Coordinates of C-alpha atoms and ligand atoms in Angstrom, one line a residue:
X707 CA -113.7 -48.3 -22.6
X708 CA -110.7 -45.3 -23.4
X709 CA -112.3 -43.0 -20.7
X710 CA -114.8 -43.0 -17.4
X711 CA -117.9 -41.4 -18.9
X712 CA -119.7 -39.1 -16.6
X713 CA -122.5 -38.8 -17.9
X714 CA -125.6 -40.7 -16.1
X715 CA -127.2 -42.0 -19.0
X716 CA -125.1 -42.0 -22.0
X717 CA -122.9 -44.2 -19.6
X718 CA -126.1 -46.5 -18.5
X719 CA -127.4 -46.1 -22.8
X720 CA -123.1 -47.2 -23.2
X721 CA -124.0 -50.4 -21.6
X722 CA -127.4 -51.7 -22.9
X723 CA -125.9 -50.7 -26.3
X724 CA -122.4 -53.2 -25.7
X725 CA -124.5 -56.1 -22.7
X726 CA -127.0 -56.6 -26.8
X727 CA -124.5 -55.7 -29.3
X728 CA -121.2 -58.0 -27.9
X729 CA -118.2 -55.1 -29.6
X730 CA -114.6 -56.3 -28.4
X731 CA -113.8 -53.0 -27.8
X732 CA -115.7 -49.8 -27.0
X733 CA -113.8 -46.7 -27.6
X734 CA -115.5 -43.2 -26.8
X735 CA -114.5 -40.4 -29.6
X736 CA -112.9 -37.3 -28.6
X737 CA -113.0 -35.9 -32.3
X738 CA -109.1 -35.0 -32.4
X739 CA -107.3 -35.0 -35.4
X740 CA -104.7 -37.6 -33.9
X741 CA -108.0 -39.6 -33.1
X742 CA -108.7 -38.6 -37.5
X743 CA -105.9 -39.5 -38.7
X744 CA -104.9 -43.1 -36.7
X745 CA -108.9 -43.9 -37.4
X746 CA -107.3 -43.4 -41.7
X747 CA -104.3 -45.1 -40.4
X748 CA -106.4 -47.9 -40.3
X749 CA -108.5 -47.8 -42.6
X750 CA -105.7 -48.3 -45.4
X751 CA -103.9 -51.3 -43.4
X752 CA -106.9 -52.8 -43.9
X753 CA -107.3 -51.7 -47.7
X754 CA -110.5 -50.2 -47.1
X755 CA -109.3 -46.5 -47.3
X756 CA -107.5 -45.6 -50.5
X757 CA -104.9 -41.8 -49.9
X758 CA -105.5 -40.6 -53.5
X759 CA -101.3 -39.5 -54.6
X760 CA -103.4 -36.1 -55.5
X761 CA -105.2 -34.9 -53.0
X762 CA -103.6 -34.5 -49.6
X763 CA -105.6 -36.4 -46.7
X764 CA -107.8 -37.7 -48.9
X765 CA -109.0 -40.7 -49.0
X766 CA -111.0 -42.6 -51.3
X767 CA -113.6 -45.4 -49.7
X768 CA -115.7 -48.6 -51.9
X769 CA -119.5 -49.0 -50.9
X770 CA -120.6 -52.4 -51.5
X771 CA -122.8 -52.6 -54.9
X772 CA -126.0 -53.6 -53.0
X773 CA -125.2 -50.1 -50.7
X774 CA -125.3 -46.9 -52.4
X775 CA -127.8 -45.3 -51.5
X776 CA -130.5 -44.0 -48.8
X777 CA -133.3 -46.9 -48.0
X778 CA -136.5 -45.3 -47.9
X779 CA -138.3 -48.9 -48.2
X780 CA -136.2 -49.5 -45.1
X781 CA -136.6 -46.1 -43.1
X782 CA -139.2 -46.1 -40.2
X783 CA -141.1 -43.4 -38.8
X784 CA -141.7 -45.7 -35.5
X785 CA -145.0 -43.7 -33.8
X786 CA -147.1 -45.6 -30.9
X787 CA -150.5 -44.8 -33.6
X788 CA -149.9 -44.9 -37.9
X789 CA -151.4 -42.0 -37.7
X790 CA -149.7 -40.0 -36.3
X791 CA -146.8 -40.7 -38.1
X792 CA -149.0 -40.1 -41.6
X793 CA -149.4 -41.3 -45.0
X794 CA -145.9 -40.9 -46.2
X795 CA -144.0 -42.7 -43.8
X796 CA -143.4 -45.9 -42.8
X797 CA -144.6 -47.2 -39.6
X798 CA -144.5 -50.3 -37.5
X799 CA -145.6 -49.7 -34.2
X800 CA -142.6 -49.1 -31.3
X801 CA -142.9 -52.8 -29.2
X802 CA -142.3 -54.6 -32.3
X803 CA -140.1 -53.0 -34.2
X804 CA -138.4 -52.4 -31.5
X805 CA -138.6 -56.2 -30.3
X806 CA -137.7 -57.0 -34.5
X807 CA -134.1 -54.8 -33.8
X808 CA -133.4 -56.1 -31.0
X809 CA -133.0 -59.3 -32.6
X810 CA -130.6 -58.1 -34.8
X811 CA -128.6 -56.3 -32.6
X812 CA -128.3 -59.0 -30.5
X813 CA -124.4 -60.1 -31.0
X814 CA -124.6 -57.8 -33.5
X815 CA -121.2 -56.0 -32.8
X816 CA -119.0 -59.2 -32.2
X817 CA -115.8 -58.7 -33.2
X818 CA -115.4 -55.1 -33.6
X819 CA -115.2 -51.7 -31.5
X820 CA -118.4 -49.6 -30.6
X821 CA -117.2 -46.0 -31.1
X822 CA -119.2 -43.5 -28.9
X823 CA -119.1 -40.6 -31.0
X824 CA -120.3 -37.0 -29.0
X825 CA -121.4 -34.5 -32.0
X826 CA -123.1 -31.3 -31.9
X827 CA -125.8 -30.2 -34.5
X828 CA -125.3 -26.4 -34.6
X829 CA -122.0 -24.8 -32.7
X830 CA -120.9 -26.1 -30.2
X831 CA -123.1 -24.7 -27.0
X832 CA -125.3 -22.1 -30.0
X833 CA -128.8 -22.1 -28.0
X834 CA -130.5 -23.4 -31.4
X835 CA -127.9 -26.7 -31.7
X836 CA -128.5 -29.7 -30.5
X837 CA -126.4 -32.6 -28.3
X838 CA -126.4 -36.3 -30.4
X839 CA -124.3 -39.2 -28.8
X840 CA -124.2 -42.1 -32.5
X841 CA -123.0 -45.4 -31.0
X842 CA -121.6 -47.0 -34.2
X843 CA -119.4 -50.2 -34.9
X844 CA -118.6 -48.5 -38.5
X845 CA -114.9 -47.5 -38.9
X846 CA -116.4 -45.4 -41.7
X847 CA -118.7 -43.4 -40.6
X848 CA -116.3 -41.8 -37.0
X849 CA -114.2 -40.2 -39.9
X850 CA -117.2 -38.7 -41.3
X851 CA -119.1 -38.0 -38.6
X852 CA -115.7 -35.1 -37.4
X853 CA -116.1 -33.8 -41.1
X854 CA -120.0 -33.4 -41.1
X855 CA -120.6 -33.0 -37.2
X856 CA -118.9 -31.7 -35.2
X857 CA -116.9 -34.1 -33.0
X858 CA -115.2 -33.4 -29.5
X859 CA -114.8 -34.5 -26.2
X860 CA -116.2 -30.8 -24.9
X861 CA -119.9 -32.0 -26.0
X862 CA -119.0 -34.3 -23.2
X863 CA -118.4 -31.4 -20.8
X864 CA -121.3 -29.8 -22.1
X865 CA -123.6 -32.5 -21.5
X866 CA -121.8 -32.7 -17.3
X867 CA -123.6 -35.2 -15.6
X868 CA -127.1 -34.6 -15.6
X869 CA -127.6 -32.9 -19.5
X870 CA -129.7 -34.9 -21.9
X871 CA -128.9 -35.9 -26.4
X872 CA -130.3 -37.2 -29.1
X873 CA -129.2 -40.9 -28.6
X874 CA -128.5 -42.5 -32.4
X875 CA -128.1 -46.2 -32.6
X876 CA -126.4 -47.6 -35.6
X877 CA -124.7 -51.5 -36.9
X878 CA -124.0 -52.4 -39.9
X879 CA -125.2 -55.5 -38.9
X880 CA -122.1 -58.3 -39.6
X881 CA -120.8 -59.4 -36.8
X882 CA -117.6 -61.2 -37.5
X883 CA -117.6 -64.9 -35.9
X884 CA -113.4 -65.7 -34.8
X885 CA -111.2 -65.8 -36.9
X886 CA -113.4 -64.8 -40.1
X887 CA -112.0 -62.7 -42.7
X888 CA -113.6 -59.2 -42.7
X889 CA -115.1 -57.8 -45.9
X890 CA -114.1 -54.0 -47.3
X891 CA -117.9 -53.1 -47.1
X892 CA -119.4 -55.5 -44.6
X893 CA -123.5 -54.7 -44.6
X894 CA -126.5 -56.8 -44.0
X895 CA -128.4 -58.1 -46.8
X896 CA -131.5 -55.3 -48.2
X897 CA -134.4 -57.7 -45.4
X898 CA -132.3 -56.3 -42.7
X899 CA -131.8 -52.7 -43.7
X900 CA -134.4 -50.6 -40.7
X901 CA -133.7 -47.1 -40.4
X902 CA -135.6 -46.1 -37.5
X903 CA -137.2 -43.3 -36.0
X904 CA -139.0 -42.7 -32.3
X905 CA -139.6 -38.4 -32.6
X906 CA -141.7 -39.3 -29.6
X907 CA -138.3 -40.2 -28.1
X908 CA -136.0 -39.1 -30.1
X909 CA -134.2 -42.0 -30.0
X910 CA -132.8 -43.6 -33.2
X911 CA -131.8 -47.4 -34.3
X912 CA -130.6 -48.2 -37.9
X913 CA -128.9 -51.1 -39.0
X914 CA -127.3 -53.1 -42.1
X915 CA -126.6 -50.2 -44.0
X916 CA -123.0 -47.9 -43.9
X917 CA -123.8 -45.1 -46.4
X918 CA -124.5 -42.1 -46.4
X919 CA -127.4 -40.5 -44.9
X920 CA -128.9 -44.5 -43.4
X921 CA -125.3 -44.3 -41.3
X922 CA -124.2 -40.6 -40.6
X923 CA -127.1 -40.4 -37.9
X924 CA -126.9 -36.5 -37.1
X925 CA -127.9 -35.6 -41.1
X926 CA -131.2 -37.0 -42.5
X927 CA -131.8 -39.1 -39.2
X928 CA -131.2 -36.6 -35.9
X929 CA -131.4 -32.9 -37.8
X930 CA -134.5 -33.7 -40.1
X931 CA -136.7 -36.7 -39.3
X932 CA -135.8 -36.0 -35.5
X933 CA -135.7 -32.6 -35.7
X934 CA -138.8 -32.0 -37.5
X935 CA -140.7 -33.7 -34.6
X936 CA -138.9 -31.3 -32.5
X937 CA -139.2 -28.4 -33.9
X938 CA -143.0 -28.4 -34.1
X939 CA -143.4 -29.6 -30.3
X940 CA -141.1 -26.3 -29.8
X941 CA -142.6 -23.7 -32.6
X942 CA -139.2 -23.9 -34.5
X943 CA -138.8 -24.9 -38.1
X944 CA -135.8 -28.1 -39.2
X945 CA -136.1 -27.9 -43.4
X946 CA -134.5 -30.0 -45.9
X947 CA -132.9 -26.7 -47.1
X948 CA -129.8 -24.4 -48.2
X949 CA -128.9 -21.6 -46.7
X950 CA -127.2 -18.1 -48.5
X951 CA -126.7 -14.9 -48.7
X952 CA -126.3 -12.3 -51.5
X953 CA -124.6 -9.0 -50.7
X954 CA -126.3 -6.8 -52.9
X955 CA -123.8 -3.1 -55.2
X956 CA -125.4 -1.1 -52.3
X957 CA -124.2 -2.9 -49.5
X958 CA -127.5 -5.0 -49.0
X959 CA -128.0 -9.0 -47.5
X960 CA -130.1 -11.0 -48.3
X961 CA -130.2 -14.2 -47.2
X962 CA -132.0 -17.0 -48.9
X963 CA -133.2 -20.4 -47.8
X964 CA -134.1 -23.2 -50.3
X965 CA -136.0 -26.6 -50.5
X966 CA -135.4 -28.6 -53.6
X967 CA -135.6 -32.9 -53.6
X968 CA -132.0 -34.2 -53.5
X969 CA -130.1 -34.0 -56.3
X970 CA -131.6 -31.2 -57.8
X971 CA -128.3 -28.9 -58.4
X972 CA -128.8 -27.9 -54.1
X973 CA -125.6 -28.3 -53.3
X974 CA -124.6 -25.9 -56.4
X975 CA -126.7 -22.9 -55.9
X976 CA -125.8 -23.2 -52.5
X977 CA -122.2 -22.0 -53.7
X978 CA -123.3 -20.4 -56.8
X979 CA -121.1 -17.3 -57.9
X980 CA -123.1 -14.6 -59.3
X981 CA -122.5 -14.4 -63.5
X982 CA -123.9 -10.6 -63.3
X983 CA -120.9 -8.2 -61.6
X984 CA -120.9 -6.8 -58.1
X985 CA -122.9 -9.1 -57.1
X986 CA -121.8 -11.3 -54.0
X987 CA -122.0 -14.6 -53.3
X988 CA -122.0 -16.4 -49.2
X989 CA -123.1 -20.2 -48.6
X990 CA -124.0 -20.7 -45.3
X991 CA -125.7 -24.6 -45.5
X992 CA -126.1 -26.8 -48.7
X993 CA -128.4 -29.0 -47.0
X994 CA -130.2 -28.4 -44.2
X995 CA -131.9 -25.3 -42.2
X996 CA -133.1 -24.8 -38.6
X997 CA -135.2 -21.7 -38.2
X998 CA -136.6 -20.0 -34.7
X999 CA -137.5 -16.5 -34.6
X1000 CA -134.9 -14.6 -33.2
X1001 CA -136.4 -11.0 -30.3
X1002 CA -137.1 -9.1 -33.3
X1003 CA -139.3 -11.6 -34.7
X1004 CA -137.9 -12.7 -38.3
X1005 CA -136.7 -16.0 -38.4
X1006 CA -133.5 -17.3 -38.2
X1007 CA -131.5 -19.3 -39.7
X1008 CA -128.8 -21.9 -38.7
X1009 CA -127.0 -25.0 -40.7
X1010 CA -126.6 -27.4 -38.3
X1011 CA -123.6 -29.9 -40.2
X1012 CA -120.2 -28.7 -40.6
X1013 CA -119.3 -29.5 -43.6
X1014 CA -121.2 -31.0 -46.5
X1015 CA -121.5 -34.9 -47.6
X1016 CA -122.1 -34.1 -51.9
X1017 CA -122.8 -35.3 -55.2
X1018 CA -120.1 -36.4 -57.3
X1019 CA -120.8 -36.3 -60.4
X1020 CA -121.8 -33.3 -62.4
X1021 CA -119.5 -31.7 -60.5
X1022 CA -117.3 -29.7 -62.6
X1023 CA -115.5 -25.9 -62.5
X1024 CA -118.3 -25.5 -65.1
X1025 CA -121.3 -26.9 -62.3
X1026 CA -119.9 -25.4 -59.4
X1027 CA -116.0 -24.2 -59.1
X1028 CA -116.9 -23.5 -55.4
X1029 CA -117.8 -27.0 -54.5
X1030 CA -114.6 -28.6 -56.2
X1031 CA -112.3 -25.6 -54.8
X1032 CA -113.3 -27.1 -51.5
X1033 CA -112.5 -30.7 -52.5
X1034 CA -108.5 -29.8 -52.6
X1035 CA -107.4 -31.5 -49.6
X1036 CA -109.0 -33.2 -46.5
X1037 CA -111.8 -35.0 -48.3
X1038 CA -113.5 -38.2 -48.1
X1039 CA -114.6 -39.6 -51.2
X1040 CA -116.9 -42.8 -51.9
X1041 CA -118.0 -44.9 -54.9
X1042 CA -115.5 -42.3 -57.5
X1043 CA -113.6 -44.0 -60.0
X1044 CA -109.7 -43.5 -59.4
X1045 CA -107.1 -42.5 -62.1
X1046 CA -104.1 -44.2 -62.6
X1047 CA -102.4 -40.9 -61.2
X1048 CA -104.3 -41.4 -58.2
X1049 CA -106.7 -38.7 -57.8
X1050 CA -110.6 -39.4 -57.8
X1051 CA -112.8 -38.8 -61.1
X1052 CA -116.6 -38.9 -62.1
X1053 CA -119.0 -38.7 -64.8
X1054 CA -119.6 -34.8 -65.4
X1055 CA -115.7 -33.7 -64.3
X1056 CA -114.0 -31.1 -66.8
X1057 CA -110.9 -31.9 -68.9
X1058 CA -110.3 -34.4 -70.6
X1059 CA -112.0 -38.3 -69.9
X1060 CA -109.2 -40.0 -68.8
X1061 CA -108.3 -43.3 -71.2
X1062 CA -108.3 -45.8 -68.1
X1063 CA -109.6 -45.5 -64.1
X1064 CA -111.0 -48.4 -61.3
X1065 CA -114.3 -47.8 -61.9
X1066 CA -116.6 -47.6 -58.5
X1067 CA -116.8 -51.4 -57.9
X1068 CA -113.1 -52.3 -58.0
X1069 CA -112.6 -52.7 -62.0
X1070 CA -110.4 -51.6 -65.1
X1071 CA -112.5 -49.4 -66.7
X1072 CA -112.0 -47.1 -70.0
X1073 CA -114.4 -45.1 -71.9
X1074 CA -115.2 -47.7 -74.4
X1075 CA -116.8 -49.8 -70.7
X1076 CA -121.0 -49.3 -70.9
X1077 CA -121.3 -48.4 -67.6
X1078 CA -120.5 -45.2 -65.7
X1079 CA -116.9 -45.3 -63.6
X1080 CA -118.6 -43.7 -60.3
X1081 CA -121.9 -44.7 -58.8
X1082 CA -124.6 -41.6 -60.2
X1083 CA -125.1 -40.8 -56.2
X1084 CA -121.0 -40.9 -55.2
X1085 CA -120.5 -39.2 -52.8
X1086 CA -117.4 -35.8 -51.3
X1087 CA -117.4 -35.6 -47.2
X1088 CA -115.3 -32.0 -47.0
X1089 CA -115.7 -30.1 -44.5
X1090 CA -117.9 -26.1 -45.2
X1091 CA -114.7 -23.8 -43.3
X1092 CA -113.0 -25.2 -46.6
X1093 CA -115.4 -23.6 -48.9
X1094 CA -114.2 -21.0 -50.8
X1095 CA -116.7 -18.4 -50.2
X1096 CA -118.3 -20.1 -46.6
X1097 CA -120.0 -16.9 -45.0
X1098 CA -118.0 -15.6 -42.3
X1099 CA -121.6 -15.7 -41.0
X1100 CA -122.0 -19.8 -41.2
X1101 CA -121.3 -20.3 -37.2
X1102 CA -123.2 -18.1 -35.9
X1103 CA -125.4 -19.7 -32.9
X1104 CA -127.7 -16.5 -33.3
X1105 CA -128.2 -17.5 -37.1
X1106 CA -129.1 -15.5 -40.3
X1107 CA -132.4 -14.1 -41.3
X1108 CA -134.0 -15.1 -43.9
X1109 CA -136.3 -13.0 -46.5
X1110 CA -136.7 -15.4 -48.4
X1111 CA -137.7 -19.2 -49.0
X1112 CA -137.5 -21.1 -52.6
X1113 CA -139.3 -24.0 -53.3
X1114 CA -138.8 -26.1 -56.3
X1115 CA -138.4 -29.1 -58.4
X1116 CA -137.1 -30.9 -61.7
X1117 CA -139.3 -30.9 -64.2
X1118 CA -138.8 -30.6 -68.2
X1119 CA -141.9 -29.4 -68.9
X1120 CA -145.1 -26.9 -67.4
X1121 CA -143.7 -24.9 -64.5
X1122 CA -142.1 -21.9 -65.4
X1123 CA -138.1 -20.6 -63.9
X1124 CA -139.5 -18.6 -61.6
X1125 CA -143.0 -17.7 -59.5
X1126 CA -144.1 -16.1 -56.5
X1127 CA -147.0 -16.7 -53.8
X1128 CA -150.1 -14.3 -53.5
X1129 CA -149.0 -14.8 -49.5
X1130 CA -148.3 -16.9 -46.8
X1131 CA -151.4 -19.7 -47.5
X1132 CA -150.2 -20.0 -50.7
X1133 CA -146.7 -20.8 -50.7
X1134 CA -147.0 -23.3 -48.2
X1135 CA -149.5 -24.7 -51.3
X1136 CA -146.7 -24.3 -53.4
X1137 CA -144.4 -26.0 -50.9
X1138 CA -146.6 -28.6 -49.8
X1139 CA -147.6 -29.9 -53.4
X1140 CA -143.6 -29.1 -55.4
X1141 CA -143.0 -31.7 -57.0
X1142 CA -140.0 -33.5 -59.3
X1143 CA -139.1 -35.4 -61.6
X1144 CA -136.9 -39.1 -59.2
X1145 CA -133.1 -39.0 -59.2
X1146 CA -129.8 -41.3 -58.0
X1147 CA -130.2 -40.1 -54.7
X1148 CA -133.1 -41.7 -54.0
X1149 CA -133.8 -45.8 -54.7
X1150 CA -136.3 -46.5 -57.1
X1151 CA -137.4 -45.8 -61.1
X1152 CA -135.2 -42.4 -62.5
X1153 CA -137.5 -39.8 -63.9
X1154 CA -140.4 -40.5 -62.6
X1155 CA -142.5 -36.9 -61.6
X1156 CA -143.1 -37.6 -57.5
X1157 CA -144.6 -34.7 -55.2
X1158 CA -142.3 -34.4 -53.0
X1159 CA -143.3 -31.6 -50.4
X1160 CA -141.2 -29.0 -49.5
X1161 CA -138.7 -31.5 -50.6
X1162 CA -139.7 -33.4 -47.0
X1163 CA -140.9 -36.2 -48.1
X1164 CA -138.8 -39.1 -47.2
X1165 CA -137.6 -37.0 -43.9
X1166 CA -140.6 -35.6 -41.7
X1167 CA -140.8 -37.1 -39.3
X1168 CA -144.8 -36.9 -38.6
X1169 CA -147.9 -36.8 -40.7
X1170 CA -147.3 -34.4 -43.3
X1171 CA -150.4 -32.8 -43.2
X1172 CA -149.6 -31.7 -39.7
X1173 CA -146.2 -30.5 -41.3
X1174 CA -148.0 -28.5 -43.4
X1175 CA -150.1 -27.0 -40.2
X1176 CA -146.7 -26.5 -39.0
X1177 CA -145.9 -23.8 -41.8
X1178 CA -149.2 -21.9 -42.1
X1179 CA -149.0 -21.4 -38.5
X1180 CA -144.9 -20.4 -38.1
X1181 CA -146.4 -17.7 -41.0
X1182 CA -149.2 -17.0 -38.2
X1183 CA -146.0 -16.3 -35.8
X1184 CA -144.6 -14.3 -38.3
X1185 CA -147.2 -11.8 -39.9
X1186 CA -145.3 -9.6 -41.4
X1187 CA -142.1 -10.7 -40.7
X1188 CA -142.1 -13.5 -43.1
X1189 CA -139.9 -14.2 -45.9
X1190 CA -141.4 -14.6 -49.1
X1191 CA -142.0 -17.4 -51.5
X1192 CA -141.1 -17.9 -54.9
X1193 CA -140.8 -21.5 -57.0
X1194 CA -138.0 -21.9 -59.2
X1195 CA -137.5 -24.9 -62.2
X1196 CA -134.4 -24.8 -63.6
X1197 CA -134.5 -27.9 -65.6
X1198 CA -137.1 -27.1 -68.4
X1199 CA -136.7 -28.2 -72.0
X1200 CA -137.7 -27.7 -75.1
X1201 CA -140.1 -30.1 -77.0
X1202 CA -137.3 -31.2 -78.6
X1203 CA -134.9 -32.0 -75.9
X1204 CA -132.7 -29.4 -74.4
X1205 CA -132.0 -27.0 -71.7
X1206 CA -134.0 -24.2 -71.8
X1207 CA -131.8 -21.6 -69.1
X1208 CA -128.2 -22.3 -69.2
X1209 CA -128.5 -22.9 -65.1
X1210 CA -126.1 -22.7 -62.3
X1211 CA -124.3 -18.5 -62.0
X1212 CA -127.3 -17.7 -64.0
X1213 CA -130.0 -18.7 -61.8
X1214 CA -128.6 -15.8 -59.9
X1215 CA -130.8 -13.4 -62.6
X1216 CA -133.5 -15.1 -60.7
X1217 CA -132.9 -14.4 -57.2
X1218 CA -131.8 -11.0 -57.9
X1219 CA -135.2 -9.9 -59.6
X1220 CA -136.8 -11.9 -55.6
X1221 CA -134.8 -9.1 -54.6
X1222 CA -135.4 -6.9 -56.3
X1223 CA -139.5 -7.7 -55.1
X1224 CA -138.6 -8.3 -51.6
X1225 CA -137.5 -4.4 -51.5
X1226 CA -140.9 -4.1 -54.3
X1227 CA -138.4 -1.9 -56.7
X1228 CA -140.7 -4.2 -59.3
X1229 CA -143.7 -4.9 -60.4
X1230 CA -144.7 -8.6 -61.8
X1231 CA -147.8 -9.7 -63.9
X1232 CA -151.0 -12.2 -61.9
X1233 CA -151.4 -15.6 -63.6
X1234 CA -153.1 -18.4 -62.4
X1235 CA -150.1 -20.3 -60.8
X1236 CA -148.5 -17.3 -59.4
X1237 CA -147.1 -13.4 -59.7
X1238 CA -145.0 -13.8 -63.0
X1239 CA -141.9 -11.9 -63.4
X1240 CA -142.2 -8.8 -66.1
X1241 CA -140.1 -10.0 -68.8
X1242 CA -137.7 -6.7 -68.8
X1243 CA -137.7 -7.0 -65.2
X1244 CA -134.5 -10.4 -65.2
X1245 CA -131.3 -9.0 -66.5
X1246 CA -130.4 -11.2 -69.3
X1247 CA -127.4 -8.9 -70.2
X1248 CA -124.0 -11.1 -71.8
X1249 CA -126.8 -14.3 -71.8
X1250 CA -127.0 -15.8 -75.2
X1251 CA -131.3 -16.4 -75.7
X1252 CA -134.4 -16.4 -77.3
X1253 CA -137.5 -13.9 -76.9
X1254 CA -139.3 -16.8 -77.9
X1255 CA -136.9 -19.4 -75.6
X1256 CA -137.9 -16.9 -73.0
X1257 CA -141.3 -17.0 -74.0
X1258 CA -141.2 -20.4 -74.0
X1259 CA -139.4 -21.1 -69.7
X1260 CA -142.1 -18.2 -68.8
X1261 CA -144.9 -19.8 -70.2
X1262 CA -148.0 -20.9 -67.7
X1263 CA -149.8 -23.7 -69.6
X1264 CA -153.3 -23.4 -67.6
X1265 CA -154.2 -27.0 -70.1
X1266 CA -150.9 -28.7 -68.8
X1267 CA -152.0 -27.6 -64.7
X1268 CA -155.6 -28.5 -65.0
X1269 CA -154.1 -32.0 -66.1
X1270 CA -152.4 -32.2 -62.8
X1271 CA -155.2 -30.9 -60.2
X1272 CA -156.2 -34.5 -60.1
X1273 CA -152.9 -35.5 -59.1
X1274 CA -152.8 -33.0 -56.5
X1275 CA -156.3 -33.9 -55.5
X1276 CA -154.6 -37.2 -55.1
X1277 CA -151.9 -36.5 -53.1
X1278 CA -154.4 -34.1 -50.3
X1279 CA -156.6 -36.6 -49.8
X1280 CA -154.1 -39.0 -48.6
X1281 CA -153.5 -37.0 -45.7
X1282 CA -157.4 -37.3 -44.5
X1283 CA -158.7 -34.9 -41.7
X1284 CA -155.1 -33.7 -40.9
X1285 CA -154.9 -31.8 -44.2
X1286 CA -155.1 -27.9 -43.7
X1287 CA -158.6 -26.7 -44.5
X1288 CA -156.6 -23.5 -45.7
X1289 CA -154.7 -25.3 -48.1
X1290 CA -158.1 -27.2 -49.3
X1291 CA -158.9 -23.9 -49.9
X1292 CA -156.0 -22.5 -51.7
X1293 CA -156.4 -25.7 -54.1
X1294 CA -160.3 -24.5 -54.7
X1295 CA -158.8 -21.2 -55.4
X1296 CA -156.1 -22.6 -57.8
X1297 CA -158.9 -24.7 -59.9
X1298 CA -160.8 -21.2 -59.9
X1299 CA -158.5 -19.8 -61.1
X1300 CA -157.4 -22.0 -63.6
X1301 CA -161.0 -21.5 -65.4
Ligands
OXD1370 C1 -128.6 -35.7 -49.9 C2 -130.2 -36.2 -50.4 O1 -128.2 -36.5 -49.7 O2 -131.5 -35.1 -50.6 O3 -128.7 -35.0 -49.2 O4 -130.2 -37.5 -50.6
MN1371 MN1 -130.9 -33.4 -49.3

């Protein structure tokens, strides 16, 4: 081991893990640039990282084709009873799961270095931040954690000898025998992959995958699954939400937190540049919000992350110029295509399709190829500080006050462009029934409708029925200070198939309407699903959209909604006696309104 660790709990844990996993070496990370550069150098030498000629200090990695996404079927919330994990989580009893995983961990780091990564989620030392220590045998994880979290020896200093942290154990599950040659992306077969959470112990054990949220344990595992359980115990909120700041021409600031399921354009909205002049839009975070009630009774949010782990395909100067400008240097790309000029490329990027690339599997690719050049879940890992519109207050320890919550999903039919909840309970009802058509970020068939309450279904670390109740309880605590709640659908299509709403920077028009509602400047029309905008209140200037399309976009079809009632009833029924009465009441009222 390269340094002496003073923290007692950490020392003991390092010892236990190294006895179990039997690495050749132990290295405690300090988060320095020198450390990052050294790791990258080694990764280049072993042919794992490919330096990109066109982007300074940027590298391409290719994962194993079997290890390309979060593995929800192998993700566990291991509480003492299954009831505590609830019906939306996979569950195995803690002792049984630990036994299975201990057997897998036994000797799993042979031939490898065990990295100890001290990190902070949230600014180091902020009262909302949490300290985690990830132990991992993947150098790819180390360099990604450097960007996505705050890895630093200051974290160890802050811990001192007695301080507490969240232990996050990760192994790719691929020990090396004497003399065995390593593969470029070692990992375990799918049946040996386990992403396990023990929320009552604040503990994470991950085995077998080196990819994204399976391996960068600060993100989905700590900042959402473990943090959501902590947040319930401690009366705060850990949500799968982007955070943005809008500033009106008069200089008034509005902060919006929005929850969309994976790959529904969250990163695009977080960095959106308004198409309406004089309004300014800045990004605070693109994926996760931790929120606490401040001394003034309002809800304050921080982004616990330090970088963006965004989906590359579809990202372009047209869809998200600010993301593109964040990717010019110091970026890790995973599973993108490599051009002959030494740059990355992906489907949906601006400009001409290259005549030849090396695809994400390392094979020659031309436009005639029948496969994708980049994997649909190819990612960029970029420092948030590189985003040209990062909000100057994004690292403010106390966070920013939230005025508006938005829920949404990808629905080609039925759900209008925007509606507003009647009140907090109705807003919680909208969040709890949110649904979206599935995409490539989660394993499973693409295009099926799935209920994804609050975009938290894969990320809630306890019984979701209790999570709904937690939202109701937070509303009770916030009272009149509670943010207003809206629901959007950017993805409604014409019956013939193309999108009705231009989306992207024009979504700003919808956000402006929300701000006007917060100010009480405009009225709204009551409908069965919530308040709808008066058409004249959404600024459509300069937009090429016909009144008929606008009508279709805002239409509420009672028959289609009625047809979804039984699906909502089934969805609620799985929570049994954990389902809050107040939401059942909301469903009753919804049915009554539909008539
Ligand atoms: C993500 C996801 O990677 O939600 O952010 O899948
Ligand atoms: Mn996400």
